mmCIF file of C-alpha atoms in Angstrom:
data_model
loop_
_atom_site.group_PDB
_atom_site.id
_atom_site.type_symbol
_atom_site.label_atom_id
_atom_site.label_comp_id
_atom_site.label_asym_id
_atom_site.label_seq_id
_atom_site.Cartn_x
_atom_site.Cartn_y
_atom_site.Cartn_z
ATOM 1 C CA UNK A 1 222.600 132.753 277.708
ATOM 2 C CA UNK A 2 220.760 135.930 276.804
ATOM 3 C CA UNK A 3 217.412 136.077 275.030
ATOM 4 C CA UNK A 4 219.058 137.839 272.049
ATOM 5 C CA UNK A 5 221.589 135.008 271.607
ATOM 6 C CA UNK A 6 218.774 132.420 271.723
ATOM 7 C CA UNK A 7 216.800 134.336 269.053
ATOM 8 C CA UNK A 8 219.886 134.589 266.800
ATOM 9 C CA UNK A 9 220.646 130.871 267.165
ATOM 10 C CA UNK A 10 217.042 129.810 266.421
ATOM 11 C CA UNK A 11 216.928 132.137 263.359
ATOM 12 C CA UNK A 12 220.198 130.686 261.992
ATOM 13 C CA UNK A 13 218.939 127.122 262.590
ATOM 14 C CA UNK A 14 215.661 127.989 260.857
ATOM 15 C CA UNK A 15 217.374 129.534 257.801
ATOM 16 C CA UNK A 16 219.769 126.555 257.568
ATOM 17 C CA UNK A 17 216.888 124.081 257.624
ATOM 18 C CA UNK A 18 214.930 126.198 255.082
ATOM 19 C CA UNK A 19 217.955 126.199 252.751
ATOM 20 C CA UNK A 20 218.266 122.444 253.172
ATOM 21 C CA UNK A 21 214.571 121.934 252.354
ATOM 22 C CA UNK A 22 214.800 124.198 249.278
ATOM 23 C CA UNK A 23 217.867 122.299 248.062
ATOM 24 C CA UNK A 24 216.137 118.967 248.552
ATOM 25 C CA UNK A 25 213.027 120.274 246.808
ATOM 26 C CA UNK A 26 215.070 121.323 243.784
ATOM 27 C CA UNK A 27 216.783 117.939 243.664
ATOM 28 C CA UNK A 28 213.483 116.128 243.989
ATOM 29 C CA UNK A 29 212.032 118.308 241.231
ATOM 30 C CA UNK A 30 214.917 117.442 238.921
ATOM 31 C CA UNK A 31 214.658 113.773 239.817
ATOM 32 C CA UNK A 32 210.887 113.809 239.317
ATOM 33 C CA UNK A 33 211.048 115.549 235.955
ATOM 34 C CA UNK A 34 213.866 113.221 234.917
ATOM 35 C CA UNK A 35 211.753 110.224 235.904
ATOM 36 C CA UNK A 36 208.787 111.591 233.927
ATOM 37 C CA UNK A 37 210.949 112.067 230.814
ATOM 38 C CA UNK A 38 212.446 108.579 231.081
ATOM 39 C CA UNK A 39 208.995 107.071 231.670
ATOM 40 C CA UNK A 40 207.547 108.901 228.656
ATOM 41 C CA UNK A 41 210.394 107.806 226.364
ATOM 42 C CA UNK A 42 210.107 104.209 227.572
ATOM 43 C CA UNK A 43 206.364 104.148 226.826
ATOM 44 C CA UNK A 44 206.939 105.556 223.299
ATOM 45 C CA UNK A 45 209.600 102.917 222.597
ATOM 46 C CA UNK A 46 207.289 100.140 223.858
ATOM 47 C CA UNK A 47 204.409 101.444 221.760
ATOM 48 C CA UNK A 48 206.499 101.575 218.588
ATOM 49 C CA UNK A 49 208.127 98.195 219.132
ATOM 50 C CA UNK A 50 204.787 96.516 219.792
ATOM 51 C CA UNK A 51 203.366 97.768 216.478
ATOM 52 C CA UNK A 52 206.335 97.031 214.208
ATOM 53 C CA UNK A 53 208.591 99.729 212.810
ATOM 54 C CA UNK A 54 206.732 102.714 211.434
ATOM 55 C CA UNK A 55 208.101 105.870 209.903
ATOM 56 C CA UNK A 56 206.509 109.255 210.565
ATOM 57 C CA UNK A 57 204.603 108.868 207.294
ATOM 58 C CA UNK A 58 202.900 105.706 208.592
ATOM 59 C CA UNK A 59 204.954 103.264 206.509
ATOM 60 C CA UNK A 60 205.425 99.793 207.952
ATOM 61 C CA UNK A 61 208.978 98.819 206.946
ATOM 62 C CA UNK A 62 209.095 95.768 209.253
ATOM 63 C CA UNK A 63 212.666 94.489 209.625
ATOM 64 C CA UNK A 64 213.815 96.036 206.343
ATOM 65 C CA UNK A 65 216.872 98.274 206.403
ATOM 66 C CA UNK A 66 217.582 98.859 202.700
ATOM 67 C CA UNK A 67 215.734 99.403 199.416
ATOM 68 C CA UNK A 68 216.645 99.622 195.759
ATOM 69 C CA UNK A 69 214.850 100.995 192.712
ATOM 70 C CA UNK A 70 215.957 99.374 189.472
ATOM 71 C CA UNK A 71 215.773 101.344 186.227
ATOM 72 C CA UNK A 72 212.231 101.621 184.832
ATOM 73 C CA UNK A 73 212.560 101.040 181.081
ATOM 74 C CA UNK A 74 210.253 103.051 178.808
ATOM 75 C CA UNK A 75 208.281 100.512 176.728
ATOM 76 C CA UNK A 76 205.480 102.914 175.745
ATOM 77 C CA UNK A 77 204.759 103.295 172.023
ATOM 78 C CA UNK A 78 205.049 107.099 172.283
ATOM 79 C CA UNK A 79 208.550 107.803 173.579
ATOM 80 C CA UNK A 80 209.213 110.951 175.617
ATOM 81 C CA UNK A 81 212.985 111.137 176.183
ATOM 82 C CA UNK A 82 214.152 111.027 179.802
ATOM 83 C CA UNK A 83 210.901 110.061 181.554
ATOM 84 C CA UNK A 84 212.288 106.616 182.467
ATOM 85 C CA UNK A 85 215.319 108.084 184.252
ATOM 86 C CA UNK A 86 213.309 110.850 185.943
ATOM 87 C CA UNK A 87 210.630 108.445 187.201
ATOM 88 C CA UNK A 88 213.274 106.054 188.583
ATOM 89 C CA UNK A 89 215.043 108.893 190.422
ATOM 90 C CA UNK A 90 211.815 110.391 191.763
ATOM 91 C CA UNK A 91 210.613 107.056 193.147
ATOM 92 C CA UNK A 92 213.994 106.650 194.894
ATOM 93 C CA UNK A 93 213.748 110.162 196.356
ATOM 94 C CA UNK A 94 210.132 109.669 197.470
ATOM 95 C CA UNK A 95 210.817 106.426 199.384
ATOM 96 C CA UNK A 96 214.017 107.892 200.811
ATOM 97 C CA UNK A 97 212.175 110.958 202.143
ATOM 98 C CA UNK A 98 209.279 108.974 203.638
ATOM 99 C CA UNK A 99 211.206 106.213 205.432
ATOM 100 C CA UNK A 100 214.414 105.528 207.343
ATOM 101 C CA UNK A 101 215.481 102.950 204.731
ATOM 102 C CA UNK A 102 218.922 103.241 203.113
ATOM 103 C CA UNK A 103 219.160 103.280 199.319
ATOM 104 C CA UNK A 104 221.435 100.616 197.833
ATOM 105 C CA UNK A 105 222.207 99.326 194.320
ATOM 106 C CA UNK A 106 221.955 95.575 194.960
ATOM 107 C CA UNK A 107 220.901 92.969 197.515
ATOM 108 C CA UNK A 108 218.312 95.244 199.157
ATOM 109 C CA UNK A 109 215.576 94.092 201.527
ATOM 110 C CA UNK A 110 212.942 95.843 199.383
ATOM 111 C CA UNK A 111 213.218 95.968 195.576
ATOM 112 C CA UNK A 112 211.182 98.027 193.093
ATOM 113 C CA UNK A 113 211.397 97.405 189.356
ATOM 114 C CA UNK A 114 209.227 97.549 186.264
ATOM 115 C CA UNK A 115 208.590 99.492 183.089
ATOM 116 C CA UNK A 116 206.612 102.399 181.696
ATOM 117 C CA UNK A 117 203.888 100.709 179.632
ATOM 118 C CA UNK A 118 201.774 103.647 178.464
ATOM 119 C CA UNK A 119 202.393 107.290 177.629
ATOM 120 C CA UNK A 120 199.798 108.874 175.379
ATOM 121 C CA UNK A 121 197.735 112.009 174.717
ATOM 122 C CA UNK A 122 194.016 111.824 173.953
ATOM 123 C CA UNK A 123 191.352 114.523 173.403
ATOM 124 C CA UNK A 124 188.887 114.806 176.303
ATOM 125 C CA UNK A 125 186.103 117.355 175.860
ATOM 126 C CA UNK A 126 185.059 118.906 172.567
ATOM 127 C CA UNK A 127 183.747 122.334 171.610
ATOM 128 C CA UNK A 128 180.615 123.098 169.561
ATOM 129 C CA UNK A 129 182.875 123.096 166.468
ATOM 130 C CA UNK A 130 183.855 119.466 167.243
ATOM 131 C CA UNK A 131 187.407 120.405 168.170
ATOM 132 C CA UNK A 132 189.045 119.294 171.400
ATOM 133 C CA UNK A 133 188.769 121.733 174.292
ATOM 134 C CA UNK A 134 191.004 119.662 176.549
ATOM 135 C CA UNK A 135 193.638 117.000 176.081
ATOM 136 C CA UNK A 136 194.716 114.367 178.590
ATOM 137 C CA UNK A 137 198.223 113.012 179.073
ATOM 138 C CA UNK A 138 198.113 109.527 180.620
ATOM 139 C CA UNK A 139 201.026 107.498 181.937
ATOM 140 C CA UNK A 140 200.899 103.888 183.192
ATOM 141 C CA UNK A 141 203.711 102.055 184.934
ATOM 142 C CA UNK A 142 203.954 98.344 185.696
ATOM 143 C CA UNK A 143 205.639 97.822 189.086
ATOM 144 C CA UNK A 144 207.093 94.645 190.559
ATOM 145 C CA UNK A 145 207.756 94.853 194.301
ATOM 146 C CA UNK A 146 209.829 92.274 196.162
ATOM 147 C CA UNK A 147 209.977 92.211 199.966
ATOM 148 C CA UNK A 148 212.849 89.868 200.831
ATOM 149 C CA UNK A 149 211.961 90.083 204.533
ATOM 150 C CA UNK A 150 208.287 89.207 203.988
ATOM 151 C CA UNK A 151 207.680 87.606 200.543
ATOM 152 C CA UNK A 152 203.920 87.486 201.135
ATOM 153 C CA UNK A 153 203.914 91.233 200.446
ATOM 154 C CA UNK A 154 205.396 90.854 196.943
ATOM 155 C CA UNK A 155 203.201 92.086 194.090
ATOM 156 C CA UNK A 156 203.098 93.059 190.435
ATOM 157 C CA UNK A 157 200.629 95.812 189.640
ATOM 158 C CA UNK A 158 199.953 98.601 187.174
ATOM 159 C CA UNK A 159 199.687 102.208 188.388
ATOM 160 C CA UNK A 160 198.500 105.087 186.237
ATOM 161 C CA UNK A 161 197.555 108.734 186.418
ATOM 162 C CA UNK A 162 196.769 111.591 184.028
ATOM 163 C CA UNK A 163 196.991 115.332 183.549
ATOM 164 C CA UNK A 164 194.419 117.457 181.683
ATOM 165 C CA UNK A 165 195.459 120.631 179.881
ATOM 166 C CA UNK A 166 193.866 123.058 177.389
ATOM 167 C CA UNK A 167 193.918 121.794 173.825
ATOM 168 C CA UNK A 168 195.261 125.104 172.541
ATOM 169 C CA UNK A 169 198.480 124.575 174.567
ATOM 170 C CA UNK A 170 201.439 122.584 173.330
ATOM 171 C CA UNK A 171 202.592 119.855 175.716
ATOM 172 C CA UNK A 172 206.135 121.132 176.052
ATOM 173 C CA UNK A 173 208.287 123.290 178.318
ATOM 174 C CA UNK A 174 206.582 124.325 181.555
ATOM 175 C CA UNK A 175 203.278 122.623 180.686
ATOM 176 C CA UNK A 176 205.020 119.271 180.182
ATOM 177 C CA UNK A 177 207.099 119.714 183.360
ATOM 178 C CA UNK A 178 203.966 120.465 185.417
ATOM 179 C CA UNK A 179 202.107 117.506 183.900
ATOM 180 C CA UNK A 180 204.926 115.053 184.575
ATOM 181 C CA UNK A 181 205.512 116.316 188.127
ATOM 182 C CA UNK A 182 201.833 115.790 188.983
ATOM 183 C CA UNK A 183 201.747 112.327 187.404
ATOM 184 C CA UNK A 184 205.024 111.222 189.026
ATOM 185 C CA UNK A 185 203.909 112.418 192.455
ATOM 186 C CA UNK A 186 200.574 110.586 192.317
ATOM 187 C CA UNK A 187 202.067 107.328 191.009
ATOM 188 C CA UNK A 188 204.893 107.489 193.585
ATOM 189 C CA UNK A 189 202.332 107.923 196.389
ATOM 190 C CA UNK A 190 200.270 104.999 195.086
ATOM 191 C CA UNK A 191 203.319 102.702 194.773
ATOM 192 C CA UNK A 192 204.476 103.722 198.261
ATOM 193 C CA UNK A 193 201.037 103.101 199.785
ATOM 194 C CA UNK A 194 200.669 99.720 198.062
ATOM 195 C CA UNK A 195 204.106 98.487 199.134
ATOM 196 C CA UNK A 196 204.628 100.048 202.566
ATOM 197 C CA UNK A 197 201.274 101.229 203.876
ATOM 198 C CA UNK A 198 199.106 98.260 202.785
ATOM 199 C CA UNK A 199 196.602 100.535 201.053
#
């Protein structure tokens, strides 16, 4: 056999073995990255399961799957129409957005109920002419929380917050909307933290 034929054969064998090695390397790379992904996911699942069930917001919902928010009756002496319905809906929306729990109307694992106990306006700071420079709107809500999966976490507690505004403004329209939004948000966060974050 000639020297040229030997060179051609050895080159073809070399290129075939190089192709084979490249192919194996690609497969090993895919297998390795696949193993890394599976290993990472398994460790995340183990970590979450060992600490109970947490939502991204840090809420510990335990074994609960459902929640319900019963209508919060307005028992305050000063009645602002609609605040009972709006508060009830906003608490539902807040819990729904912060957890993986499903909202239901009855027989839920977690139940929120109560009443609006205070809604009043009081002057805060006064001017040199003894007139109010600022007024404060305060709202207080009594909340009863029942955890049917873990009754030791049940509670009844009052939550309140306020909004200050200039005394020369009427508490209506956009000013009232802003005040209520701020109060609802703060009370919703406090109720959520007390019931699901153990704060």
